mmCIF file with all atom_site columns, C-alpha atoms and ligand atoms in Angstrom:
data_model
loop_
_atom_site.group_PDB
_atom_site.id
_atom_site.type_symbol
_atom_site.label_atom_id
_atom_site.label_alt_id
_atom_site.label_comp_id
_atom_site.label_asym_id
_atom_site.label_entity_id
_atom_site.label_seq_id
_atom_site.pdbx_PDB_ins_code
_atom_site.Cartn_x
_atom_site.Cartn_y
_atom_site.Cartn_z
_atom_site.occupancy
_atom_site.B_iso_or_equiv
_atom_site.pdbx_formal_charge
_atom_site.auth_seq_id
_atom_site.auth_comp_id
_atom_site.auth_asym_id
_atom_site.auth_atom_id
_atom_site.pdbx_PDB_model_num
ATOM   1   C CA  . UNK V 1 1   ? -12.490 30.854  -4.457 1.00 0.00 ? 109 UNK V CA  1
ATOM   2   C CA  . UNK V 1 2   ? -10.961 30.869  -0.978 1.00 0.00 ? 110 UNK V CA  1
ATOM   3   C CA  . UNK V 1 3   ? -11.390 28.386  1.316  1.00 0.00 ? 111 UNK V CA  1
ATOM   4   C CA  . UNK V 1 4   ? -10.633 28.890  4.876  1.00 0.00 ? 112 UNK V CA  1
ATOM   5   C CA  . UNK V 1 5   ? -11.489 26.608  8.128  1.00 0.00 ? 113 UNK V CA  1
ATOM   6   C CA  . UNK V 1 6   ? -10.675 25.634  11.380 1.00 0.00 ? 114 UNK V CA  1
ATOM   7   C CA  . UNK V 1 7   ? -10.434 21.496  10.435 1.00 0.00 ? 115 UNK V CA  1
ATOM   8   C CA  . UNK V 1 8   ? -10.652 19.956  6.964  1.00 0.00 ? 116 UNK V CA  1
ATOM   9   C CA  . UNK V 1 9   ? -12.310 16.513  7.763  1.00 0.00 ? 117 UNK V CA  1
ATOM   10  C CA  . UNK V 1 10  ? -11.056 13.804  4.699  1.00 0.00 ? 118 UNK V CA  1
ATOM   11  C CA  . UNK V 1 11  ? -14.082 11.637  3.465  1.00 0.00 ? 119 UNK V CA  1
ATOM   12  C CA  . UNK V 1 12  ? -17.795 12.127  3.667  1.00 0.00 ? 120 UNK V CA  1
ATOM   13  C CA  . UNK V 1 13  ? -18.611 8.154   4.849  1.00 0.00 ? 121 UNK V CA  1
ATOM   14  C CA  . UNK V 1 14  ? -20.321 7.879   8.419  1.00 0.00 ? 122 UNK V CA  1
ATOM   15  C CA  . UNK V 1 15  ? -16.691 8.153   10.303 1.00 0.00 ? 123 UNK V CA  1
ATOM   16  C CA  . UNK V 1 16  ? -16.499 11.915  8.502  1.00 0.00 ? 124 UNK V CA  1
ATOM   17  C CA  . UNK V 1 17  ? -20.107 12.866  8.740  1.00 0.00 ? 125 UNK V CA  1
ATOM   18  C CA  . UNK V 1 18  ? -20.180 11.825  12.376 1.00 0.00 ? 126 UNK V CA  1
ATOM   19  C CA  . UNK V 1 19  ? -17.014 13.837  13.205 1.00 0.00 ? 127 UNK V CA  1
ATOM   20  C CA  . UNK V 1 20  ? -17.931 17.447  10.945 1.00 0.00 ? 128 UNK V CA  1
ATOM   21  C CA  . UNK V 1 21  ? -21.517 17.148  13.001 1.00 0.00 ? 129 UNK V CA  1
ATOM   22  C CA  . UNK V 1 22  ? -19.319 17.112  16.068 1.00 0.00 ? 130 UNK V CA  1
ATOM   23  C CA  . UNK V 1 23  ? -17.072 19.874  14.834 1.00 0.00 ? 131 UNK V CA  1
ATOM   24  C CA  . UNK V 1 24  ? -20.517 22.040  13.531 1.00 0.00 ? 132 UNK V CA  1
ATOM   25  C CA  . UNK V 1 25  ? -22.031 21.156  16.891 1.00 0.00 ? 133 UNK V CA  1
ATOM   26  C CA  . UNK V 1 26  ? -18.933 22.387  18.796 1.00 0.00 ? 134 UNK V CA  1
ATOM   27  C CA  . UNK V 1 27  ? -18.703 25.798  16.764 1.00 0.00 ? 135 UNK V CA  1
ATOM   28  C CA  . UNK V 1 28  ? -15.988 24.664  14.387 1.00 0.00 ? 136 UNK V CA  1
ATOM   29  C CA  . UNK V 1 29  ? -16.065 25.668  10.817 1.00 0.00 ? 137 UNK V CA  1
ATOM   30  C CA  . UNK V 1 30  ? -15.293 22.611  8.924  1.00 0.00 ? 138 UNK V CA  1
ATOM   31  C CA  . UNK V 1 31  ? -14.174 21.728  5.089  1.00 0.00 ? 139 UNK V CA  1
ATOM   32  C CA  . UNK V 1 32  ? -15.977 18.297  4.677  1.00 0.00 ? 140 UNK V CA  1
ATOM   33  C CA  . UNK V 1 33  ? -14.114 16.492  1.004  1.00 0.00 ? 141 UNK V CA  1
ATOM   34  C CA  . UNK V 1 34  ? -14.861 14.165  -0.605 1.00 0.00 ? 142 UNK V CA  1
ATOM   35  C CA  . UNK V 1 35  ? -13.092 11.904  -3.931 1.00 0.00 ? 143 UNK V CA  1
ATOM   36  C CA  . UNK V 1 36  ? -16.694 10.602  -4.822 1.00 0.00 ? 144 UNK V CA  1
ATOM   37  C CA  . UNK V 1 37  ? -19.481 13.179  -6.189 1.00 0.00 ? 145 UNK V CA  1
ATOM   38  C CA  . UNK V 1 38  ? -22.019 15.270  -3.710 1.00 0.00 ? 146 UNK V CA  1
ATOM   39  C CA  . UNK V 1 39  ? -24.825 12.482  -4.803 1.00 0.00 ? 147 UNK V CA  1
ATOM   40  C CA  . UNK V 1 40  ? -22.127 9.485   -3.335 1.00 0.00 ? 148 UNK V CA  1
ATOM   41  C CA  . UNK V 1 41  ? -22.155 11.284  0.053  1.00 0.00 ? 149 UNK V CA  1
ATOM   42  C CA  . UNK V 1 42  ? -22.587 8.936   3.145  1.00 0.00 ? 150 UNK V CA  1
ATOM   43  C CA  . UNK V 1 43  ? -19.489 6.214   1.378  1.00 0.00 ? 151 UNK V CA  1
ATOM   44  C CA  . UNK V 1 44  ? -20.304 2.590   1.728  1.00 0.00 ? 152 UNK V CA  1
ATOM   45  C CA  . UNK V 1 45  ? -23.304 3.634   3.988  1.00 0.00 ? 153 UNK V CA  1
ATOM   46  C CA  . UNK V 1 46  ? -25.097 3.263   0.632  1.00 0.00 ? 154 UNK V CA  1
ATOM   47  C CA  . UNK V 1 47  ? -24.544 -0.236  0.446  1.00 0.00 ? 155 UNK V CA  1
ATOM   48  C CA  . UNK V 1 48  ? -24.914 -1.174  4.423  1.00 0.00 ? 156 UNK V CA  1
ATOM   49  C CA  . UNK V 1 49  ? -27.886 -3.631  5.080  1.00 0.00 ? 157 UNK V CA  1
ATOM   50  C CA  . UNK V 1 50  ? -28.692 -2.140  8.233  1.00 0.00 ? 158 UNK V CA  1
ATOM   51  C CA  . UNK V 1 51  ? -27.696 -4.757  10.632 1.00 0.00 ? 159 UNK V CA  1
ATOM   52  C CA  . UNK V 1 52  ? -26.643 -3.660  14.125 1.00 0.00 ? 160 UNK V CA  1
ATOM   53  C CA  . UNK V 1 53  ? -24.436 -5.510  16.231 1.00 0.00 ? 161 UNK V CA  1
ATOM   54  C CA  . UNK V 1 54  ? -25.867 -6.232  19.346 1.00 0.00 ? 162 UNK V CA  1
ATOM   55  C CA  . UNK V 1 55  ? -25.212 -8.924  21.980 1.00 0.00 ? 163 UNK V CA  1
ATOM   56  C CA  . UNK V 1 56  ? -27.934 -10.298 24.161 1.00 0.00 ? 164 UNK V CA  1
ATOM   57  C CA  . UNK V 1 57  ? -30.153 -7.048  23.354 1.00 0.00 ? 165 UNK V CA  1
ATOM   58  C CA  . UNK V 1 58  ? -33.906 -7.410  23.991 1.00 0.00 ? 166 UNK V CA  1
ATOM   59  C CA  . UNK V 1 59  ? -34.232 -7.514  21.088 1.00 0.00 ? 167 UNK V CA  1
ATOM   60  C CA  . UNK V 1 60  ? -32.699 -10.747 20.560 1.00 0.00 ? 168 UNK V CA  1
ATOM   61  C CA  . UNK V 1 61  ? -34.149 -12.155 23.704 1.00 0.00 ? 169 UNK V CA  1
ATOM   62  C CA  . UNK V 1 62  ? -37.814 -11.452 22.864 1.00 0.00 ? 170 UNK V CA  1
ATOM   63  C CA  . UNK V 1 63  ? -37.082 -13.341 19.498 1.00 0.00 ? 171 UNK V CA  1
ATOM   64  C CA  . UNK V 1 64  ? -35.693 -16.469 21.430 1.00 0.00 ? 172 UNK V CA  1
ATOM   65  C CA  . UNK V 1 65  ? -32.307 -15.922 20.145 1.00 0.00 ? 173 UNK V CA  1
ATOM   66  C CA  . UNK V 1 66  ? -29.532 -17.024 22.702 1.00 0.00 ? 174 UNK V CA  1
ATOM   67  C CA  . UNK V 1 67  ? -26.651 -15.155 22.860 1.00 0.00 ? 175 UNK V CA  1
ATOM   68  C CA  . UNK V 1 68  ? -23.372 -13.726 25.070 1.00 0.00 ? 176 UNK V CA  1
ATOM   69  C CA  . UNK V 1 69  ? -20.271 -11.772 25.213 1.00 0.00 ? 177 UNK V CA  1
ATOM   70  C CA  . UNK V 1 70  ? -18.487 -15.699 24.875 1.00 0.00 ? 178 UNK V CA  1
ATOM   71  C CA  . UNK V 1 71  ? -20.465 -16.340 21.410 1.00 0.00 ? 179 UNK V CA  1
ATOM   72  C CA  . UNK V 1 72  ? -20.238 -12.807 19.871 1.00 0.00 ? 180 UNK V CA  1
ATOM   73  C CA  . UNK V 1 73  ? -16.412 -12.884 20.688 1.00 0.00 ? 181 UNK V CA  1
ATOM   74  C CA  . UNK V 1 74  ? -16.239 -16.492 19.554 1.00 0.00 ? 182 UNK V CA  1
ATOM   75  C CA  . UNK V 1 75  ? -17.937 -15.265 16.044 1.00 0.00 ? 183 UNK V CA  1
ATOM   76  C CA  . UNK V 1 76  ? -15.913 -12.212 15.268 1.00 0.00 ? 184 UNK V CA  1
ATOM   77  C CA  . UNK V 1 77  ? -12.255 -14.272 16.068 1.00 0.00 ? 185 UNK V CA  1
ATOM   78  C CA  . UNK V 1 78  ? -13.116 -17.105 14.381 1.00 0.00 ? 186 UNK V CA  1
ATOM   79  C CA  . UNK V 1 79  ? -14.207 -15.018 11.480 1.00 0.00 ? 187 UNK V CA  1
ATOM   80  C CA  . UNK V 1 80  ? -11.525 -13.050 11.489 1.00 0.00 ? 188 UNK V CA  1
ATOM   81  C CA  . UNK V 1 81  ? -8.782  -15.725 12.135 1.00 0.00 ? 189 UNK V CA  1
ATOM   82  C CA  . UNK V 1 82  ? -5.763  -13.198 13.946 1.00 0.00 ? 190 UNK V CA  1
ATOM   83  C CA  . UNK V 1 83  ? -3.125  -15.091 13.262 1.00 0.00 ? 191 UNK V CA  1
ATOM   84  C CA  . UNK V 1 84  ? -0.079  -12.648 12.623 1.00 0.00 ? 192 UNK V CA  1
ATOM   85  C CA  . UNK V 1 85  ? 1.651   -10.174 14.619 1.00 0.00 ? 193 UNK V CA  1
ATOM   86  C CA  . UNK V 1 86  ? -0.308  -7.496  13.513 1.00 0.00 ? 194 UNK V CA  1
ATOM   87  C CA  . UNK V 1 87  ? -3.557  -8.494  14.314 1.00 0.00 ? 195 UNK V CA  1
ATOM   88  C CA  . UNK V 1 88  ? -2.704  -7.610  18.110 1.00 0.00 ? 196 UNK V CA  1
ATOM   89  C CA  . UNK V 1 89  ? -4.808  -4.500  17.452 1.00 0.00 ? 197 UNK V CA  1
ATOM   90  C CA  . UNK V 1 90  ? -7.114  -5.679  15.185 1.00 0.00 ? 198 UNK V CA  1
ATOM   91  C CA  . UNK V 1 91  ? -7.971  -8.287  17.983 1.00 0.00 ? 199 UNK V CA  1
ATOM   92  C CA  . UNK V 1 92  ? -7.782  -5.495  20.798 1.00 0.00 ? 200 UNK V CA  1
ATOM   93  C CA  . UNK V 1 93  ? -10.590 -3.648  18.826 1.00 0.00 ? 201 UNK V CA  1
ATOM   94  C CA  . UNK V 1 94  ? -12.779 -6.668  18.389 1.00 0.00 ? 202 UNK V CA  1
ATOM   95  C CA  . UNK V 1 95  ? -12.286 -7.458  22.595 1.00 0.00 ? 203 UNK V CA  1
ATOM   96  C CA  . UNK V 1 96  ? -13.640 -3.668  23.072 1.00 0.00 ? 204 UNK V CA  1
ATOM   97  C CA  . UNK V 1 97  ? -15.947 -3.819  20.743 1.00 0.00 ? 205 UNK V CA  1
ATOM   98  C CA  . UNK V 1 98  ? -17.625 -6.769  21.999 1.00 0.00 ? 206 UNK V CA  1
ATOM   99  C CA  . UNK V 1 99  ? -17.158 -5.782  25.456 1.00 0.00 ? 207 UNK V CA  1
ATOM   100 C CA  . UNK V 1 100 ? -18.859 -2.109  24.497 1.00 0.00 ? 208 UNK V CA  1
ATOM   101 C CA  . UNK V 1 101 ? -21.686 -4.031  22.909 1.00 0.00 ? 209 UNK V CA  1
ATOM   102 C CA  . UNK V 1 102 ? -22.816 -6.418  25.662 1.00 0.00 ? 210 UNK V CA  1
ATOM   103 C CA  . UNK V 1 103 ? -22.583 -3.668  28.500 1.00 0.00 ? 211 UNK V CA  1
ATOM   104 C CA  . UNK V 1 104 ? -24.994 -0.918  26.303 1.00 0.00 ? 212 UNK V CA  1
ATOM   105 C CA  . UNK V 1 105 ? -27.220 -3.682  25.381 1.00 0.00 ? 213 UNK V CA  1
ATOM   106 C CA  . UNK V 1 106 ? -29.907 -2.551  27.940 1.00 0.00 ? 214 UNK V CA  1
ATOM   107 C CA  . UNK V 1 107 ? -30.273 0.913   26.139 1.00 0.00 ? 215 UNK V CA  1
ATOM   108 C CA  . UNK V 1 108 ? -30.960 -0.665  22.783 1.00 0.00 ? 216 UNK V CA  1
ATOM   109 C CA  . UNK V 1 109 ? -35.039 -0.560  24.293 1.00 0.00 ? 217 UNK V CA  1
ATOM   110 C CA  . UNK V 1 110 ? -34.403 3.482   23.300 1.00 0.00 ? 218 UNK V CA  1
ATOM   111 C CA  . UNK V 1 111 ? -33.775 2.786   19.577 1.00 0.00 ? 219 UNK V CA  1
ATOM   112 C CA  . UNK V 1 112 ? -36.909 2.235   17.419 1.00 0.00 ? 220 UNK V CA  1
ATOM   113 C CA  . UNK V 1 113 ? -37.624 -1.725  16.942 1.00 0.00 ? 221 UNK V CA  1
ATOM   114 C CA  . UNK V 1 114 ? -36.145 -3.638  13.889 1.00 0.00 ? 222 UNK V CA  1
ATOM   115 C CA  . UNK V 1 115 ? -40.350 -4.252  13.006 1.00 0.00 ? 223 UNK V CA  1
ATOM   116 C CA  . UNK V 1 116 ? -39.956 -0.275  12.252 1.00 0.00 ? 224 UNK V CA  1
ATOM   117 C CA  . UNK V 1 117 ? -36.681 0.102   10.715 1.00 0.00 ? 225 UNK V CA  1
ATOM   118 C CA  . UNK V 1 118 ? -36.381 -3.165  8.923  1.00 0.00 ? 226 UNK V CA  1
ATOM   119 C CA  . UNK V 1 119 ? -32.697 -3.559  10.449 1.00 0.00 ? 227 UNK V CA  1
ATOM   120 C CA  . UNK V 1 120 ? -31.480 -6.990  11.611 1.00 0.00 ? 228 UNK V CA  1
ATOM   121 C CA  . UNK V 1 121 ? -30.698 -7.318  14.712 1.00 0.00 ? 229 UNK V CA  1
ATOM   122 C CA  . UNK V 1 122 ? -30.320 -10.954 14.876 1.00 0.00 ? 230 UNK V CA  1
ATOM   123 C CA  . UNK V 1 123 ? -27.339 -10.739 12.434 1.00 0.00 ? 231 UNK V CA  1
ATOM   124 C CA  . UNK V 1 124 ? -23.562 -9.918  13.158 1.00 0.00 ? 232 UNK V CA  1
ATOM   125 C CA  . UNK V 1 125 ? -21.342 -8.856  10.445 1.00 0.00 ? 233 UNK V CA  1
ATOM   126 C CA  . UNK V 1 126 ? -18.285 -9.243  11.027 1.00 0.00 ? 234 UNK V CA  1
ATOM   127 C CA  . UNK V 1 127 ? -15.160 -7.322  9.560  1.00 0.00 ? 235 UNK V CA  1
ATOM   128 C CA  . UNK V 1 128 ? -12.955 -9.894  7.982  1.00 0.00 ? 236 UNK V CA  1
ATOM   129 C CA  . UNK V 1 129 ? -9.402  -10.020 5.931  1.00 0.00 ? 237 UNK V CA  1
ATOM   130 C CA  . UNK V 1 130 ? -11.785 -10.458 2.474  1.00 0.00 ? 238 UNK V CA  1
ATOM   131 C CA  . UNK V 1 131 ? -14.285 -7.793  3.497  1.00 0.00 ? 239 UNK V CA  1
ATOM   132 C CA  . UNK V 1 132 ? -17.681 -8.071  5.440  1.00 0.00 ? 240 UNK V CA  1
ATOM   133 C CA  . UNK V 1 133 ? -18.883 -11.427 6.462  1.00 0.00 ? 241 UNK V CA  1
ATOM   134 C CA  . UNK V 1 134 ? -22.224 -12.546 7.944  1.00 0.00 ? 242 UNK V CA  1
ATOM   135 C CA  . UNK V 1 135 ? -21.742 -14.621 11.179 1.00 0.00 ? 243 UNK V CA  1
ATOM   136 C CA  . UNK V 1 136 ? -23.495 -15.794 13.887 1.00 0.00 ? 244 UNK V CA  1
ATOM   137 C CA  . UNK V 1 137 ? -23.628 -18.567 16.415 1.00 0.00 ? 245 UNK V CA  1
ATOM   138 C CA  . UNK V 1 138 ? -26.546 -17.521 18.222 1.00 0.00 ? 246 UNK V CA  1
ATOM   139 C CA  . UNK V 1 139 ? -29.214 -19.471 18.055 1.00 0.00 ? 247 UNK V CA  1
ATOM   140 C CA  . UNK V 1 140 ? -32.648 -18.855 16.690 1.00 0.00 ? 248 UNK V CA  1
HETATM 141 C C1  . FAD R 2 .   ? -22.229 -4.078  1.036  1.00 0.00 ? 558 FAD R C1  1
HETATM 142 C C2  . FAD R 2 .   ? -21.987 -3.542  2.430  1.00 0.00 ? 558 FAD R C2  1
HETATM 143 C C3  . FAD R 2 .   ? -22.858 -3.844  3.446  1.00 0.00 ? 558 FAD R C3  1
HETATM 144 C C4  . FAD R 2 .   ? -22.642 -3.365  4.742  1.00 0.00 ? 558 FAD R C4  1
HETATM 145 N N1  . FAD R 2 .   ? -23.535 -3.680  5.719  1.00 0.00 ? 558 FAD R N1  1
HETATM 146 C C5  . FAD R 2 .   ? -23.338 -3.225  6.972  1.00 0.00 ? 558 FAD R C5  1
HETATM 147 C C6  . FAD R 2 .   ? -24.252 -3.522  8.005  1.00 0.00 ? 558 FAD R C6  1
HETATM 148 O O1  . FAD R 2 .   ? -25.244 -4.187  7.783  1.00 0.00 ? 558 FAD R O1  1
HETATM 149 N N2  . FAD R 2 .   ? -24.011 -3.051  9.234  1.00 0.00 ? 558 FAD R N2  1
HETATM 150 C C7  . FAD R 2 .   ? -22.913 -2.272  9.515  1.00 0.00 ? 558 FAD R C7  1
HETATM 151 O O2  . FAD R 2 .   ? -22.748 -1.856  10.666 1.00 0.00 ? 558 FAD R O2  1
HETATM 152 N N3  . FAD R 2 .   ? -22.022 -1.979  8.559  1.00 0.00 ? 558 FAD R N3  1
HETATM 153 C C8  . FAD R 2 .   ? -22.217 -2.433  7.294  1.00 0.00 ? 558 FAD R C8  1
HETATM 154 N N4  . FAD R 2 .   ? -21.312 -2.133  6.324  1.00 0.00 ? 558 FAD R N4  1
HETATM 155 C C9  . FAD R 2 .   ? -20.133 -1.391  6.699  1.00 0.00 ? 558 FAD R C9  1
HETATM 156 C C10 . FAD R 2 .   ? -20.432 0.090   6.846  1.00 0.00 ? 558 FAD R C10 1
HETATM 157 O O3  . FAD R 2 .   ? -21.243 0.552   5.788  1.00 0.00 ? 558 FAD R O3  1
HETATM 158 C C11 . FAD R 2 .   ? -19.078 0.775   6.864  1.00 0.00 ? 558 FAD R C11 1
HETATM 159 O O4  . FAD R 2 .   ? -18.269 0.223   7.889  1.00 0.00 ? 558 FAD R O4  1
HETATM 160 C C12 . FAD R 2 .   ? -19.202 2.265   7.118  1.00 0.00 ? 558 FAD R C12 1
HETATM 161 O O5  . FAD R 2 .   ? -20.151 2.862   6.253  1.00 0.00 ? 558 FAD R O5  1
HETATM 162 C C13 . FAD R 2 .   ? -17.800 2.856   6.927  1.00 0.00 ? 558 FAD R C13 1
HETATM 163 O O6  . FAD R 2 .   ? -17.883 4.231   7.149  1.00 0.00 ? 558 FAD R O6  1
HETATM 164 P P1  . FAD R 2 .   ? -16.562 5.085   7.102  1.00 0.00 ? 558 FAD R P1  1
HETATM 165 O O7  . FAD R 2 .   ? -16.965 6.520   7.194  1.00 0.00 ? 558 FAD R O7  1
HETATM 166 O O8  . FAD R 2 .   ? -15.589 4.576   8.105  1.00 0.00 ? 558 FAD R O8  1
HETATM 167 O O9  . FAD R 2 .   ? -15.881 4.764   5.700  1.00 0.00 ? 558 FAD R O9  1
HETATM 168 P P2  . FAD R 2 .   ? -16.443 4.949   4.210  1.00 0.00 ? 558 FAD R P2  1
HETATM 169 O O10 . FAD R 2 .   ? -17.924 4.827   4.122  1.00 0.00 ? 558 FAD R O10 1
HETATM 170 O O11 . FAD R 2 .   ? -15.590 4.057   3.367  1.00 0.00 ? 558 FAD R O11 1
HETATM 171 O O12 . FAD R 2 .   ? -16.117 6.462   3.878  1.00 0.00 ? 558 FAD R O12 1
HETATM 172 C C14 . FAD R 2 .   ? -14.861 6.882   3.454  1.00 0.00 ? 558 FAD R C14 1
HETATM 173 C C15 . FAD R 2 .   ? -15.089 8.061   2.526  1.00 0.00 ? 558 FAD R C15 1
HETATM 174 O O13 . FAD R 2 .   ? -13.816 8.618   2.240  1.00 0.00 ? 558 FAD R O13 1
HETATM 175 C C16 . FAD R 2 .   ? -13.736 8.889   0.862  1.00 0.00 ? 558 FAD R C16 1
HETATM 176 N N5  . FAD R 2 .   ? -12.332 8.856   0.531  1.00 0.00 ? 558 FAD R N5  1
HETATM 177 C C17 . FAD R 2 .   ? -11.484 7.818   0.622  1.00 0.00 ? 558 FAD R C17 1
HETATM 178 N N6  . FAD R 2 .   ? -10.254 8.182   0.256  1.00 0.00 ? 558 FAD R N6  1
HETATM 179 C C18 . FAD R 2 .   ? -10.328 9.503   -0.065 1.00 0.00 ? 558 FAD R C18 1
HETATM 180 C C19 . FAD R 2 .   ? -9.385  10.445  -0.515 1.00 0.00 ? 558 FAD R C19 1
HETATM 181 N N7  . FAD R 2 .   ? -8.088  10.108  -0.690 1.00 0.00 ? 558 FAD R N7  1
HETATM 182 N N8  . FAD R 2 .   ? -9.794  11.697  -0.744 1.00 0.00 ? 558 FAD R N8  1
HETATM 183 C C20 . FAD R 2 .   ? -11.098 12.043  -0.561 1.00 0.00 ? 558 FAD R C20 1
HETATM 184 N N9  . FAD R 2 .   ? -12.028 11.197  -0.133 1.00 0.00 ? 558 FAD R N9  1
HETATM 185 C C21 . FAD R 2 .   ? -11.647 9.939   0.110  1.00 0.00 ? 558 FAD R C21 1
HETATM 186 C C22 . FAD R 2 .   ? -14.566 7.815   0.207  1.00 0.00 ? 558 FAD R C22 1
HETATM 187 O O14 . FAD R 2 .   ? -15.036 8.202   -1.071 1.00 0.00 ? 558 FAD R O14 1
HETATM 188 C C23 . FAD R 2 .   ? -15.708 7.643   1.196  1.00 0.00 ? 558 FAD R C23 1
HETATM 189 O O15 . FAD R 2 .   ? -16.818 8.464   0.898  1.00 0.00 ? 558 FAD R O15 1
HETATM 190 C C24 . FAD R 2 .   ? -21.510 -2.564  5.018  1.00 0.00 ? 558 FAD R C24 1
HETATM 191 C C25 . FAD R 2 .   ? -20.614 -2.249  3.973  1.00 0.00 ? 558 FAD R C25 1
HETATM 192 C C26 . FAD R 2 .   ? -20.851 -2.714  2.696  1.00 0.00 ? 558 FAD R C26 1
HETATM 193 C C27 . FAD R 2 .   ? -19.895 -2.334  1.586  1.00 0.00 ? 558 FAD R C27 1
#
């Protein structure tokens, strides 16, 4: 069988679904591949529990939960301890991230409600040397 495309996107997780919709949407023919069986599609979005990283959202605030850019910063540094030279990037991604986070909290009001989708909003995971780690310093 011959295969022919304009991009062959690497991985079917939410990074490679997000980026063939793009392609599709932007009249792209894609190749969309995968190591893990049609049935895996989606990667370790299987295994997510949902929870959205937010900082100050309404969400939060109607639930009495105190937070800010200072504590969500404070929670994903000292979980991830950069320590080494080559966190500088690492670190420069958790700055923006946090940063993007706390300025779109306002439009989390257009998402459906964590009573509807069962997500968490009042938990942060953060990405950590061992893996994913639940922490927060906000206050319930
Ligand atoms: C237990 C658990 C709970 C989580 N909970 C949350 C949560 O609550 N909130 C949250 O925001 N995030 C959560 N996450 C993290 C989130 O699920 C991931 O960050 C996200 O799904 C990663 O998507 P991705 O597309 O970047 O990578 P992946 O999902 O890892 O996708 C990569 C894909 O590439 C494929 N692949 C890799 N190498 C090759 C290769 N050489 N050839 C072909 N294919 C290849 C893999 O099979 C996989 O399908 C959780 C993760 C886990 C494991």
């Amino acid at each position: 069988m011959a295969y022919d495309a304009d991009v062959i996107v690497i991985g079917a997780g939410l990074a490679g679904l997000a980026a063939t919709a793009e392609l599709v949407d932007a009249g792209r023919r894609v190749i969309l591949v995968d190591q893990e069986p049609e049935q895996s599609i989606g990667g370790q979005a299987h295994w997510s529990f949902g929870g959205l990283f937010f900082v100050d959202s309404p969400e939060q605030r109607r639930l009495r939960i105190k937070d800010s850019h200072a504590l969500a910063l404070q929670d994903w540094l000292g979980t991830a301890a950069f320590d080494r030279p080559e966190d500088h990037w690492p670190r420069k991604w958790a700055e923006a991230y946090v940063d993007f986070a706390a300025a779109s909290r306002e439009s989390t009001s257009a998402h459906p409600s964590s009573e509807t989708t069962g997500t968490s909003f009042a938990t942060r995971f953060m990405p950590s040397r061992m893996g994913l780690t639940s922490a927060t310093s906000a206050s319930r």
